[in-house]
Tab-separated table of C-alpha atoms and ligand atoms in Angstrom:
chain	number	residue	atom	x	y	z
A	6	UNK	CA	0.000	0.000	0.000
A	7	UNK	CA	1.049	3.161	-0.866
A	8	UNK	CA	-0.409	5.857	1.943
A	9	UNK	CA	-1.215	8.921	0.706
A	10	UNK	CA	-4.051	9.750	2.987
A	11	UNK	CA	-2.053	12.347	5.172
A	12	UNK	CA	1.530	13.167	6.058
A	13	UNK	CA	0.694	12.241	9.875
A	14	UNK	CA	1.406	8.816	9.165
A	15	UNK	CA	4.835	8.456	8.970
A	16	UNK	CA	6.865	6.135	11.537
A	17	UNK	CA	9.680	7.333	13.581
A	18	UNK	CA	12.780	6.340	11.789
A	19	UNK	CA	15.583	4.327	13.015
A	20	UNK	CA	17.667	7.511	13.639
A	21	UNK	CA	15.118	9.586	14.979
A	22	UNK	CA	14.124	6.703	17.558
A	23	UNK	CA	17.838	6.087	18.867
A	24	UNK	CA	17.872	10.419	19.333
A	25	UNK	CA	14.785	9.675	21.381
A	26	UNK	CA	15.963	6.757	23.291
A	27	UNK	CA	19.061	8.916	24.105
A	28	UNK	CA	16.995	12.258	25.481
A	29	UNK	CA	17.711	13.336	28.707
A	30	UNK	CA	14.441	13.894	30.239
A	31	UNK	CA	12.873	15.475	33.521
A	32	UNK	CA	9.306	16.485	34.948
A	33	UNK	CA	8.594	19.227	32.534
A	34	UNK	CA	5.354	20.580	34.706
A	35	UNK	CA	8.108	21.538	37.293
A	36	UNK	CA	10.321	22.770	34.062
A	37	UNK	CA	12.772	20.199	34.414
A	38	UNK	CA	12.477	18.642	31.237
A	39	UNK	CA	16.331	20.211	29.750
A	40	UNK	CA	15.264	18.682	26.358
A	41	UNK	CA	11.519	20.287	25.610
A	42	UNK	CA	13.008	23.454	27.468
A	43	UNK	CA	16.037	23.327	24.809
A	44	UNK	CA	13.241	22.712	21.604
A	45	UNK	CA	10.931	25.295	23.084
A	46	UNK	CA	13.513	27.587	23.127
A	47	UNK	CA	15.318	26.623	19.497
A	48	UNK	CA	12.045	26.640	17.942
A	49	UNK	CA	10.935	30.621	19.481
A	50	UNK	CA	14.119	31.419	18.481
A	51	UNK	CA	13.160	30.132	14.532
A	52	UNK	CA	10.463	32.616	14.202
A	53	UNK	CA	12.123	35.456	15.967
A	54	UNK	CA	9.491	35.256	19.303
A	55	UNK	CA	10.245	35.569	22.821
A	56	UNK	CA	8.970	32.025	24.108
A	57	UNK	CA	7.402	28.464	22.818
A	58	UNK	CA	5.470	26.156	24.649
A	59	UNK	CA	5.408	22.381	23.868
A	60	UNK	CA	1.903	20.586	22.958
A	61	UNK	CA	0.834	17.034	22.480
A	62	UNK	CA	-0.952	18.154	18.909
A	63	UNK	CA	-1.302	20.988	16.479
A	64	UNK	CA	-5.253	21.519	17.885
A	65	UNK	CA	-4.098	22.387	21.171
A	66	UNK	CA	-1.692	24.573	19.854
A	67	UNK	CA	-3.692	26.271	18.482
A	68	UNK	CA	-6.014	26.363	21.237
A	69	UNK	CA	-3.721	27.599	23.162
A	70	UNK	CA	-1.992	30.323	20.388
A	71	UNK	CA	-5.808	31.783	19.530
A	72	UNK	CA	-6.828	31.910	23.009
A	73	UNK	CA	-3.758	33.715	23.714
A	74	UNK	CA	-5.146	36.557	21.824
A	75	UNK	CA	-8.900	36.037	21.941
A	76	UNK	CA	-10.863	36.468	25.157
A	77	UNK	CA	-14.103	34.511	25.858
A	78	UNK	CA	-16.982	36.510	23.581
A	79	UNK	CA	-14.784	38.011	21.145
A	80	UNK	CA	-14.351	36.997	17.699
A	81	UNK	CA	-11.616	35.565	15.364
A	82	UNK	CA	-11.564	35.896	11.663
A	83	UNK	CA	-10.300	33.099	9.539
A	84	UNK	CA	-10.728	31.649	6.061
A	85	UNK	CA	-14.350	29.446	5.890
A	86	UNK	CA	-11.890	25.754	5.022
A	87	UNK	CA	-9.531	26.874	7.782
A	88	UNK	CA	-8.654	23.862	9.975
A	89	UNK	CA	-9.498	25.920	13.250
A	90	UNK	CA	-12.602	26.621	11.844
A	91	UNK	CA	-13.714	23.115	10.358
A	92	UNK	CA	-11.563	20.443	11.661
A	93	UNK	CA	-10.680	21.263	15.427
A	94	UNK	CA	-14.121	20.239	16.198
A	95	UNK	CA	-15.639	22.973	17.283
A	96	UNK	CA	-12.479	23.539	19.978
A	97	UNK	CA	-12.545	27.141	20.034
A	98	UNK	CA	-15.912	27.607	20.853
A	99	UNK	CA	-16.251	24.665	23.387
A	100	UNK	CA	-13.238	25.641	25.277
A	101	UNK	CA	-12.202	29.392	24.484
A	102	UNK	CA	-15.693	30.423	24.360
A	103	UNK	CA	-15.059	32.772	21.186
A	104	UNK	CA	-16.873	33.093	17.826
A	105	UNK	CA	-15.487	32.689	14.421
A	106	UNK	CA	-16.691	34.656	11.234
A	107	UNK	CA	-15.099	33.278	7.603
A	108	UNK	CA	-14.142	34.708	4.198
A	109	UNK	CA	-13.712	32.795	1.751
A	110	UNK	CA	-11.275	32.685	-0.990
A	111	UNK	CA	-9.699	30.732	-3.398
A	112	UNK	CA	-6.364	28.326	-2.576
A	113	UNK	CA	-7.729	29.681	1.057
A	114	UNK	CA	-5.829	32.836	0.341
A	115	UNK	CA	-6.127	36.280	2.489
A	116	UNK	CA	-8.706	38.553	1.518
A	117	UNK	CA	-8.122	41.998	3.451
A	118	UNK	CA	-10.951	43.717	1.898
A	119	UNK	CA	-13.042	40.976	3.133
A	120	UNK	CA	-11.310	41.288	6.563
A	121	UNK	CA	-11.817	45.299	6.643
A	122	UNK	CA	-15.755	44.331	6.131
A	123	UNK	CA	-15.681	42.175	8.774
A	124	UNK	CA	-13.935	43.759	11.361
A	125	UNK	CA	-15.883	45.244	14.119
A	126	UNK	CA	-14.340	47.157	16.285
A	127	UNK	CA	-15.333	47.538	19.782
A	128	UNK	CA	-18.783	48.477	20.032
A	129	UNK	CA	-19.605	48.130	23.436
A	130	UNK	CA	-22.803	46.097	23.686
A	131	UNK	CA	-23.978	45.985	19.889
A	132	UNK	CA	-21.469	43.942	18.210
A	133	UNK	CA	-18.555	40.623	19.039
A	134	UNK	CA	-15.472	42.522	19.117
A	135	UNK	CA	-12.949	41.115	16.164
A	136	UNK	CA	-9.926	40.854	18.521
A	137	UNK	CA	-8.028	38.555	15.934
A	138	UNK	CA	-7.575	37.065	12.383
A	139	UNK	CA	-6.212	33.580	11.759
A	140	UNK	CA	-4.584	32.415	8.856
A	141	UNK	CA	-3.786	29.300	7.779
A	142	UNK	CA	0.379	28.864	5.883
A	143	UNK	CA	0.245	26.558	4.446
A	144	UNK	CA	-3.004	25.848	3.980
A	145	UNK	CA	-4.095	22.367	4.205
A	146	UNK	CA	-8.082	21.806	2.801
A	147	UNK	CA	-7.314	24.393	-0.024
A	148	UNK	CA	-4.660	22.437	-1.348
A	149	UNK	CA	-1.153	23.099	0.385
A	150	UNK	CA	-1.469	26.363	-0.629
A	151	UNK	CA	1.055	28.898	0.212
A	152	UNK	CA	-0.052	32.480	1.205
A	153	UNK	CA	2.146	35.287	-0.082
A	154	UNK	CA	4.477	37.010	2.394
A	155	UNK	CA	3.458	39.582	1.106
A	156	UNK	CA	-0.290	39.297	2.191
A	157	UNK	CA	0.770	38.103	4.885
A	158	UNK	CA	2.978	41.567	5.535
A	159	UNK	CA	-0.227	43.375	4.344
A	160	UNK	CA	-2.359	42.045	6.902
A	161	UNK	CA	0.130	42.370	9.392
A	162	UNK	CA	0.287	46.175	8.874
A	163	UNK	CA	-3.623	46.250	8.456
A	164	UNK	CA	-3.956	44.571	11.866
A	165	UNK	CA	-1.521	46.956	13.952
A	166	UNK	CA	-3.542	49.911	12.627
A	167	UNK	CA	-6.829	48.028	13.551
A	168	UNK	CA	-5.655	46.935	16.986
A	169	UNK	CA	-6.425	43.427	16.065
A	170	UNK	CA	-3.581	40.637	16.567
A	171	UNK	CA	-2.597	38.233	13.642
A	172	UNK	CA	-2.705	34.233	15.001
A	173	UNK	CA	-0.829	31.900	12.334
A	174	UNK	CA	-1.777	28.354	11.882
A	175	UNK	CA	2.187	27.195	10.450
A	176	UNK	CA	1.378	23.410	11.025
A	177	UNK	CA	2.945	23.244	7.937
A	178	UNK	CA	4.735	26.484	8.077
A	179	UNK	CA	8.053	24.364	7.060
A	180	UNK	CA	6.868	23.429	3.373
A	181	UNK	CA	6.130	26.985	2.811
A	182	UNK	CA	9.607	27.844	3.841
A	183	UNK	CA	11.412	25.297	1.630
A	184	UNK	CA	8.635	25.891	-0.987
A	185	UNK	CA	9.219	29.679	-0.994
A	186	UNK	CA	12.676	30.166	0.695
A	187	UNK	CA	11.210	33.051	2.937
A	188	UNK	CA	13.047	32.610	5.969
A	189	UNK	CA	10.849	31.333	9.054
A	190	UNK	CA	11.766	34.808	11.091
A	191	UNK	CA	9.513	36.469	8.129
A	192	UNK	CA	6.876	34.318	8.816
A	193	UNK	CA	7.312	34.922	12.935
A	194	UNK	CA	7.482	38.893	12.314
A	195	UNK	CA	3.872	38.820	10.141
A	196	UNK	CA	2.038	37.193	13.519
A	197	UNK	CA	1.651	38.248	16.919
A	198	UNK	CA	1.103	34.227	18.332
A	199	UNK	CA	1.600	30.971	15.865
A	200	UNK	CA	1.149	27.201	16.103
A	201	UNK	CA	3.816	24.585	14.083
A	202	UNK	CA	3.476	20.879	14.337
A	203	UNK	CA	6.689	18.641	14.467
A	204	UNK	CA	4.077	15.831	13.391
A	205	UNK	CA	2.830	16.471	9.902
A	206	UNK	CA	5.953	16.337	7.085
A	207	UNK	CA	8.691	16.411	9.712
A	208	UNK	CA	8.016	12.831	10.727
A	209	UNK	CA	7.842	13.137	14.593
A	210	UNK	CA	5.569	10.758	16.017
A	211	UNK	CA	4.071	13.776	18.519
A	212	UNK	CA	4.474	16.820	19.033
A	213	UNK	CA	3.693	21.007	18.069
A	214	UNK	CA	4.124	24.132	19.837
A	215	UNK	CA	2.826	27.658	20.470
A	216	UNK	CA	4.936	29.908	19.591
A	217	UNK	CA	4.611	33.869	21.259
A	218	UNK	CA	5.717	36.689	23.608
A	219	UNK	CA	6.779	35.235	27.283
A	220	UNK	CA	3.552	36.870	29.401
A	221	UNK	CA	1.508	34.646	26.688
A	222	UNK	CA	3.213	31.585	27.152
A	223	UNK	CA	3.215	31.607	30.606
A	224	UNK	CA	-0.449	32.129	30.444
A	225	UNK	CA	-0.827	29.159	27.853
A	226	UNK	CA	1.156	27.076	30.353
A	227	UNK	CA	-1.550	26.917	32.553
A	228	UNK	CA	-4.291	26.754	30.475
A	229	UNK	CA	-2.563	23.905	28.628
A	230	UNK	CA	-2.052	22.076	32.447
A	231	UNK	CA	-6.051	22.854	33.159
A	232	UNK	CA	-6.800	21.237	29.445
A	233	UNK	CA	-4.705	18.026	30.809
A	234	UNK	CA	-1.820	18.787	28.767
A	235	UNK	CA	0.851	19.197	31.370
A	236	UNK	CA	2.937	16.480	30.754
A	237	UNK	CA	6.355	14.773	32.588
A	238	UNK	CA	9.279	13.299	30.885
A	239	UNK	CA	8.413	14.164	27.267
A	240	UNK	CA	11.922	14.634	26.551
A	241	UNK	CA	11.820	11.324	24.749
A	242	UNK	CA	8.950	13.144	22.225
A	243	UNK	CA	10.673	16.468	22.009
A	244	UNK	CA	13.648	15.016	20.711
A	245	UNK	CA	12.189	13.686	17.835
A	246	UNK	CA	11.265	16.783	16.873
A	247	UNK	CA	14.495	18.127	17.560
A	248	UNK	CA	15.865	15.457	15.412
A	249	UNK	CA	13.441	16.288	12.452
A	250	UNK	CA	14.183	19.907	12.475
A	251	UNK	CA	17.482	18.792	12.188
A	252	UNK	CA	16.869	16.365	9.495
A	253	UNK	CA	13.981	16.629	8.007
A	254	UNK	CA	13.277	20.094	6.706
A	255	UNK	CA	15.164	20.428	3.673
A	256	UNK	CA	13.993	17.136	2.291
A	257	UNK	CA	10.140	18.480	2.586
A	258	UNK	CA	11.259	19.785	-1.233
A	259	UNK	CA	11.254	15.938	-2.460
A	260	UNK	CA	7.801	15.952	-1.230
A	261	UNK	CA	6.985	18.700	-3.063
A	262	UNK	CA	8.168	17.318	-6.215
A	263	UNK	CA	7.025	13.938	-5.577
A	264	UNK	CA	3.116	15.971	-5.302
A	265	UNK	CA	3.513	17.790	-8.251
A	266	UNK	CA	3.913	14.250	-10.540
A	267	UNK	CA	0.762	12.848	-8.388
A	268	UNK	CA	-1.284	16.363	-9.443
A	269	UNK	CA	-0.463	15.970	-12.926
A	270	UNK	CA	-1.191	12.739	-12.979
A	271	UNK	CA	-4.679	13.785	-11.657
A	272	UNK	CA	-5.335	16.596	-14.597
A	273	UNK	CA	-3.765	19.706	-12.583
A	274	UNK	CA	-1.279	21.855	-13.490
A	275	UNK	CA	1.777	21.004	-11.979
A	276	UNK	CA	2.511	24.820	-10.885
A	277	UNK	CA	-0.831	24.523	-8.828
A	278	UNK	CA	0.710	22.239	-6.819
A	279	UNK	CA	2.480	24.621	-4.115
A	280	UNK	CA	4.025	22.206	-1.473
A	281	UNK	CA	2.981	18.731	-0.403
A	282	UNK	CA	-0.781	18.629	-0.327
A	283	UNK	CA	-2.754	17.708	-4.009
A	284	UNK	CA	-6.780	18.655	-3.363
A	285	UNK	CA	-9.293	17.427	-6.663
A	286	UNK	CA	-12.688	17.703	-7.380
A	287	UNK	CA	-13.921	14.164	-8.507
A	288	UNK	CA	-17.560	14.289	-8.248
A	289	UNK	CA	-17.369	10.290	-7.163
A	290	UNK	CA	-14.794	11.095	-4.660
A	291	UNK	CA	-15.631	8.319	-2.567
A	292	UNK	CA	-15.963	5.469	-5.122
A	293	UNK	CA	-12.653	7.008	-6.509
A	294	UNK	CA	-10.959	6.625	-3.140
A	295	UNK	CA	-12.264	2.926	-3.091
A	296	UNK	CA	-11.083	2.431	-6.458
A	297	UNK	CA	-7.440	3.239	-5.189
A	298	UNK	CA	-6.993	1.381	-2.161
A	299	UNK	CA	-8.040	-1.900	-4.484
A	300	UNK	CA	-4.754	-1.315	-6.924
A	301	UNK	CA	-2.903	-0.285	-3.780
A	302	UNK	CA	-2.834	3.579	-3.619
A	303	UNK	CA	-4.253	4.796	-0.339
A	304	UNK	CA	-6.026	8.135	-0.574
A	305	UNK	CA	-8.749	10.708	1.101
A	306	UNK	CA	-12.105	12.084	0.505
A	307	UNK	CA	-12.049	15.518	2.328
A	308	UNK	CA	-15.503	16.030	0.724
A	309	UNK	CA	-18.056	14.597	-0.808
A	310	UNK	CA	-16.722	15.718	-4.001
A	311	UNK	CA	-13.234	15.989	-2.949
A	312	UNK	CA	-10.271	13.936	-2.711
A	313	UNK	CA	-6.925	14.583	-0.902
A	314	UNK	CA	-3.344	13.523	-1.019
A	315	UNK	CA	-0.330	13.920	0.900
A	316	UNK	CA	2.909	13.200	0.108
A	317	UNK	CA	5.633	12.454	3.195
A	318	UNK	CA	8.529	11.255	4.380
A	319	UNK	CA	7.353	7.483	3.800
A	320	UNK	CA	6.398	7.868	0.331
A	321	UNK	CA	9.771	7.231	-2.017
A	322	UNK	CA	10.163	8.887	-5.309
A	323	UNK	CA	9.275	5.276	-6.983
A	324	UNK	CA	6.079	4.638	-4.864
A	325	UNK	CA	5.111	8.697	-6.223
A	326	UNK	CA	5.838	7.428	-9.266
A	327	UNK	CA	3.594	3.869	-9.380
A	328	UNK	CA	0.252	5.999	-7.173
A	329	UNK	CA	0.724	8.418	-10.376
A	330	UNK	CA	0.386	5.394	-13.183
A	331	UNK	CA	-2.529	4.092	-10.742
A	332	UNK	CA	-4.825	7.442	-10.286
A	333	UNK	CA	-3.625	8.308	-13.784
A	334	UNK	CA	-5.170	5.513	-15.240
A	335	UNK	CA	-8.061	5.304	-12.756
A	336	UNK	CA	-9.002	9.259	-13.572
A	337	UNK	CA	-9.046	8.858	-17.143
A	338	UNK	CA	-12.655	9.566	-18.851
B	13	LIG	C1	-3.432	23.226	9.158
B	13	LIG	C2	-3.567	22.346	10.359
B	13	LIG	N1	-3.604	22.902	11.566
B	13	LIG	C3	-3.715	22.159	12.678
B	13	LIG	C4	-3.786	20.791	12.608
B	13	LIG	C5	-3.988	20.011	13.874
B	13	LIG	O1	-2.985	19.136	14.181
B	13	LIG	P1	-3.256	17.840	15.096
B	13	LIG	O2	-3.820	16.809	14.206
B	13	LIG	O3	-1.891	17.511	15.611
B	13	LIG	O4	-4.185	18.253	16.173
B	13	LIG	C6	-3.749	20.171	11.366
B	13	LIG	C7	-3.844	18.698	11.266
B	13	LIG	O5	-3.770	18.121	10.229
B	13	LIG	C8	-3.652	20.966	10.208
B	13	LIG	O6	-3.636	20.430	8.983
């Protein structure tokens, strides 16, 4: 089988589990964990930000990195396919106790004249204050799409003249790095809080942080410990991710290539494929995902007219090239 239904499910590799066997490892609710304090800090450090707080998955990251700046009856922003919006199951509002309004755009891209319509300001006891806007880099149900710095800087400059804040979803923040070559401290400087998961193309088995000034990670620190997220001796997780930052960043640009053969092979332009994520409309999406997994290609119905996949660490350049022949073959009128 060749898995192509999400970059989450790659396995440790040999390597990465000796670095983990190695890690030397304390309680980390009392802050003695010297490896998670040591990736927590690296990591900050990446995107230019004061602090970073370790989390078991990108959804309580961002749970953490929106609530950070969003207060209980406020409002965030955010693209209508955003995975805080569909996909976090309704987190936000269960557990933050904020409200959500969407644009929506093609390749899930920012829309600031949609955001400037939006925004409400505070207006006392007639309208949900907008205290935030959430984007998604890249972004995963519109098709690993990358958004512009640019846009990104837009917004940014937009938001500090709108006293709103700017919360990034970078689960996959890396691929739009190696995809684009803008340097991870551009992407840090465009948001005032982000999320990034070590557990999507990087490989670790666990593992995501919030990433923000120190007054909001010390907050997050104790709303992650009241969410039962305080955890002991995860040294042994956070040096996987060590070891994948390490190791497994550059390569995310095989993965890119290897997704741009599986979108052509699928009809799309090749150049439509930004990073590591192919999205099609196949109005039998699920009988076409059924159809795959018989000659061996594993993929995912995001919709019912919509089909997924991801390329990762555990899919070689050969097994991109036999899931191409496959859905080539398969998608043919
Ligand atoms: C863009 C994005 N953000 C956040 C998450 C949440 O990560 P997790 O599955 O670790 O909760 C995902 C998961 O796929 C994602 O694609």
């Amino acid at each position: 089988m060749i898995d192509l239904r999400s970059d989450t499910l790659t396995r440790p590799t040999d390597a990465m589990r000796e670095a983990m066997a190695r890690a030397e490892v304390g309680d980390d609710v009392y802050g003695e964990d010297p490896t998670v304090a040591a990736l927590e800090e690296r990591v900050a450090g990446m995107f230019g930000h004061e602090a970073a707080l370790f989390a078991p998955t990108g959804s309580m990251a961002n749970v953490l990195a929106v609530a950070s700046v969003v207060s209980p009856g406020e409002e965030v922003l955010c693209e209508s396919s955003a995975h805080i919006a569909r996909a976090e199951l309704g987190a936000h509002g269960a557990i933050t106790g904020l409200t959500m309004r969407t644009w929506t755009r093609e390749r899930g891209q920012v829309d600031l004249p949609a955001i400037e319509a939006m925004h409400a300001p505070d207006m006392g006891p007639f309208f949900v204050r907008t205290a935030a806007v959430s984007v998604e880099n890249t972004h995963n149900f519109a098709g690993g799409t990358v958004l512009p710095i640019e846009d990104l800087r837009a917004l940014r400059a937009w938001a500090g003249d709108n006293d709103t804040k700017v919360h990034l979803d970078g689960a996959r923040l890396w691929n739009a790095h190696v995809a684009t070559g803008t340097p991870l401290a551009d992407y840090g400087r465009i948001a005032d809080v982000l999320a990034v998961c070590l557990s999507k193309g990087l490989g670790a088995p666990i593992g995501s942080l919030m990433v923000g000034s120190a007054d909001a990670v010390a907050e997050a620190r104790v709303r992650r410990k009241r969410m039962g997220g305080g955890m002991r001796q995860v040294g042994v997780l956070a040096a996987a991710g060590a070891y994948a930052l390490d190791h497994h960043v550059e390569r995310l640009a095989d993965d890119h290539a290897n997704a741009r053969l599986l979108g052509e092979s699928l009809g799309l332009d090749p150049d439509d494929v930004d990073t590591n994520i192919v999205v099609v409309q196949r109005p039998d999406a699920m009988a076409f995902v059924e159809r795959a997994a018989t000659e061996g290609v594993r993929i995912a119905a995001v919709g019912p007219r919509t089909v997924r996949l991801v390329t990762h660490l555990d899919v070689s350049r050969s097994d991109a090239e036999r899931a191409a022949v496959v859905l080539s073959r398969l998608a043919a009128p």
